[in-house]
Tab-separated table of C-alpha atoms in Angstrom:
chain	number	residue	atom	x	y	z
C	1	LEU	CA	7.646	16.467	-5.559
C	2	ASP	CA	6.284	19.690	-4.283
C	3	GLU	CA	7.963	21.674	-1.629
C	4	THR	CA	5.764	20.412	1.124
C	5	THR	CA	6.642	16.718	1.178
C	6	THR	CA	9.740	14.823	1.464
C	7	THR	CA	10.299	11.232	0.347
C	8	GLN	CA	12.611	8.487	2.000
C	9	GLN	CA	13.446	5.440	0.416
C	10	TYR	CA	14.438	2.535	2.670
C	11	VAL	CA	16.552	-0.139	1.076
C	12	LEU	CA	17.641	-3.766	1.796
C	13	ALA	CA	20.820	-4.500	0.087
C	14	ALA	CA	23.202	-7.566	0.552
C	15	GLN	CA	25.651	-7.242	3.343
C	16	GLY	CA	28.989	-5.377	2.222
C	17	MET	CA	27.553	-3.468	-0.551
C	18	ASP	CA	29.054	0.009	-1.020
C	19	LEU	CA	26.414	2.617	-0.191
C	20	SER	CA	26.973	4.817	-3.143
C	21	THR	CA	26.647	1.787	-5.534
C	22	VAL	CA	23.448	0.827	-3.816
C	23	ARG	CA	22.029	4.302	-4.157
C	24	SER	CA	22.952	4.452	-7.971
C	25	VAL	CA	21.944	1.114	-8.978
C	26	PRO	CA	18.301	-0.002	-8.041
C	27	GLN	CA	18.843	-3.493	-9.635
C	28	LEU	CA	21.094	-4.270	-6.500
C	29	HIS	CA	18.091	-3.637	-4.030
C	30	LEU	CA	16.797	-6.772	-2.342
C	31	ALA	CA	13.722	-4.855	-0.923
C	32	ARG	CA	12.522	-1.364	-0.689
C	33	ILE	CA	9.854	0.829	1.024
C	34	PHE	CA	8.912	4.514	0.699
C	35	LEU	CA	7.957	7.126	3.305
C	36	GLN	CA	6.394	10.378	2.267
C	37	GLN	CA	6.182	12.921	4.972
C	38	SER	CA	4.309	16.228	4.834
C	39	ALA	CA	6.044	19.349	5.948
C	40	ASN	CA	2.717	20.151	7.834
C	41	GLY	CA	3.151	17.302	10.197
C	42	ALA	CA	1.647	13.826	10.154
C	43	LYS	CA	-1.351	14.930	7.853
C	44	ASN	CA	-1.014	13.851	4.354
C	45	SER	CA	1.957	11.612	5.310
C	46	LYS	CA	1.975	8.076	3.494
C	47	ILE	CA	3.864	4.714	3.440
C	48	TYR	CA	3.910	2.900	0.230
C	49	GLY	CA	5.788	0.670	-2.211
C	50	ALA	CA	6.906	-2.076	-0.284
C	51	LYS	CA	8.656	-4.577	-2.804
C	52	VAL	CA	10.763	-7.308	-2.696
C	53	VAL	CA	12.954	-7.011	-5.731
C	54	ASN	CA	14.680	-10.409	-5.259
C	55	ARG	CA	11.544	-12.616	-4.876
C	56	THR	CA	13.553	-15.774	-3.829
C	57	LEU	CA	13.909	-13.971	-0.386
C	58	GLY	CA	10.148	-14.249	0.155
C	59	ALA	CA	6.935	-12.238	0.562
C	60	PRO	CA	6.857	-8.332	1.654
C	61	ALA	CA	5.414	-9.368	5.143
C	62	ASP	CA	8.559	-11.648	5.720
C	63	VAL	CA	11.394	-9.449	4.012
C	64	CYS	CA	10.317	-5.666	4.546
C	65	GLY	CA	9.434	-5.887	8.044
C	66	ARG	CA	12.980	-4.157	9.073
C	67	LEU	CA	12.446	-1.510	6.495
C	68	LEU	CA	9.050	-0.750	7.641
C	69	GLU	CA	9.846	-0.426	11.232
C	70	ALA	CA	12.904	1.899	10.422
C	71	ALA	CA	10.352	4.086	8.357
C	72	LEU	CA	7.856	4.090	11.541
C	73	GLU	CA	10.547	5.012	13.783
C	74	ASP	CA	11.624	8.045	11.529
C	75	PHE	CA	7.816	8.937	11.220
C	76	ASN	CA	7.333	8.737	15.108
C	77	ASN	CA	10.632	10.535	15.880
C	78	ARG	CA	9.391	13.630	13.634
C	79	ASN	CA	5.674	13.536	14.427
C	80	GLY	CA	5.501	11.772	17.895
C	81	GLU	CA	4.313	8.375	18.955
C	82	THR	CA	0.585	9.104	18.653
C	83	ALA	CA	0.548	10.355	15.146
C	84	THR	CA	-0.895	8.326	12.241
C	85	MET	CA	-0.369	8.246	8.602
C	86	GLU	CA	-1.831	6.387	5.675
C	87	ALA	CA	-0.478	3.185	4.238
C	88	TRP	CA	-1.082	2.717	0.614
C	89	SER	CA	-0.958	-0.826	-0.802
C	90	THR	CA	-1.210	-2.437	-4.133
C	91	LEU	CA	-3.818	-5.045	-4.215
C	92	HIS	CA	-3.036	-7.451	-7.076
C	93	GLY	CA	-6.077	-9.349	-8.251
C	94	LEU	CA	-8.495	-7.047	-6.432
C	95	SER	CA	-10.483	-6.233	-9.840
C	96	GLU	CA	-10.840	-9.914	-10.618
C	97	TRP	CA	-11.925	-10.690	-7.108
C	98	VAL	CA	-14.517	-7.997	-7.281
C	99	LEU	CA	-15.990	-9.405	-10.437
C	100	LYS	CA	-16.219	-12.899	-8.939
C	101	THR	CA	-17.773	-11.401	-5.435
C	102	LEU	CA	-20.356	-9.772	-7.546
C	103	ASP	CA	-21.037	-13.004	-9.507
C	104	ASP	CA	-21.542	-14.894	-6.116
C	105	THR	CA	-23.743	-12.213	-4.224
C	106	THR	CA	-26.985	-10.385	-4.350
C	107	GLU	CA	-25.833	-7.840	-1.751
C	108	TYR	CA	-25.514	-5.067	-4.160
C	109	SER	CA	-28.340	-3.131	-6.169
C	110	GLU	CA	-28.077	-3.362	-9.728
C	111	SER	CA	-27.117	0.186	-10.089
C	112	ASP	CA	-24.135	-0.517	-7.434
C	113	ARG	CA	-23.300	-3.537	-9.370
C	114	SER	CA	-23.044	-1.869	-12.666
C	115	VAL	CA	-20.718	0.810	-11.070
C	116	LEU	CA	-18.426	-1.768	-9.441
C	117	THR	CA	-18.021	-3.546	-12.677
C	118	VAL	CA	-17.234	-0.348	-14.525
C	119	ILE	CA	-14.525	0.263	-11.803
C	120	ALA	CA	-13.284	-3.495	-11.887
C	121	ASN	CA	-12.782	-3.420	-15.624
C	122	GLY	CA	-10.799	-0.274	-15.268
C	123	ASP	CA	-13.176	1.966	-17.313
C	124	VAL	CA	-13.247	4.729	-14.966
C	125	HIS	CA	-10.632	6.674	-12.533
C	126	LEU	CA	-11.862	6.856	-9.016
C	127	GLU	CA	-11.671	10.296	-7.243
C	128	ALA	CA	-11.009	10.180	-3.452
C	129	ASN	CA	-14.277	10.504	-1.499
C	130	SER	CA	-16.526	10.188	-4.493
C	131	ALA	CA	-19.449	7.964	-4.302
C	132	GLU	CA	-17.878	5.311	-6.437
C	133	TRP	CA	-14.865	5.341	-3.946
C	134	HIS	CA	-17.234	5.057	-1.062
C	135	LEU	CA	-18.657	1.810	-2.748
C	136	TRP	CA	-15.250	0.404	-3.842
C	137	GLN	CA	-13.235	0.946	-0.835
C	138	PRO	CA	-15.164	-1.650	1.549
C	139	LEU	CA	-14.623	-4.264	-1.006
C	140	ALA	CA	-10.790	-3.402	-1.162
C	141	GLN	CA	-10.473	-3.604	2.336
C	142	LYS	CA	-12.308	-7.025	2.684
C	143	PHE	CA	-10.040	-8.180	-0.034
C	144	ALA	CA	-6.718	-6.948	1.835
C	145	LYS	CA	-8.028	-8.800	4.798
C	146	ASP	CA	-8.376	-12.077	3.052
C	147	ALA	CA	-5.955	-14.380	4.216
C	148	SER	CA	-5.537	-15.856	0.410
C	149	ILE	CA	-3.221	-12.788	-0.319
C	150	VAL	CA	-0.579	-13.560	2.297
C	151	ASP	CA	2.258	-12.420	0.157
C	152	SER	CA	0.645	-8.886	-0.200
C	153	GLU	CA	2.025	-5.457	0.711
C	154	ALA	CA	-1.134	-4.859	2.793
C	155	LYS	CA	-0.274	-7.972	5.043
C	156	LEU	CA	3.188	-6.544	5.776
C	157	TYR	CA	1.311	-3.208	6.939
C	158	GLN	CA	-1.137	-5.433	8.909
C	159	ALA	CA	1.488	-7.498	10.509
C	160	HIS	CA	3.226	-4.347	11.986
C	161	GLY	CA	0.179	-2.470	13.179
C	162	ALA	CA	0.732	0.411	10.554
C	163	PHE	CA	-2.833	0.522	9.776
C	164	GLU	CA	-6.442	-0.018	11.106
C	165	TRP	CA	-9.409	-0.174	9.035
């Protein structure tokens, strides 16, 4: 990390666990989430990494809610109630879904379809705000809104109002 950000980790652990043990043994975490805050205020702050380590507990949207609420409370205490941040989410299955979507629609030009296929196959690194990013981002948003991925990290953030499209 550089000096302009701080990252806090919020952890769900079994009742009665010793705090120092939980800190030193990540395998004891039942669930976790990260809040990275910028020293320059809310700008460039993000929440990410919601994960249920013990999957028998359920999906992130069911298990990580208290952790997300604690992180949002800390963020609001530092930056004010009207401040906003980014919520970064892993979207498992996005590339496969994009390829299927491209097969099922004529909505995209041949050039756009070619670019999206290259991205979905992992053959290119996307730079934020590039033309390719702006082509990919609406598909990622549509995928994240899809009810069929109810166990996703994105659903956790949606359920708690942490982000808007």
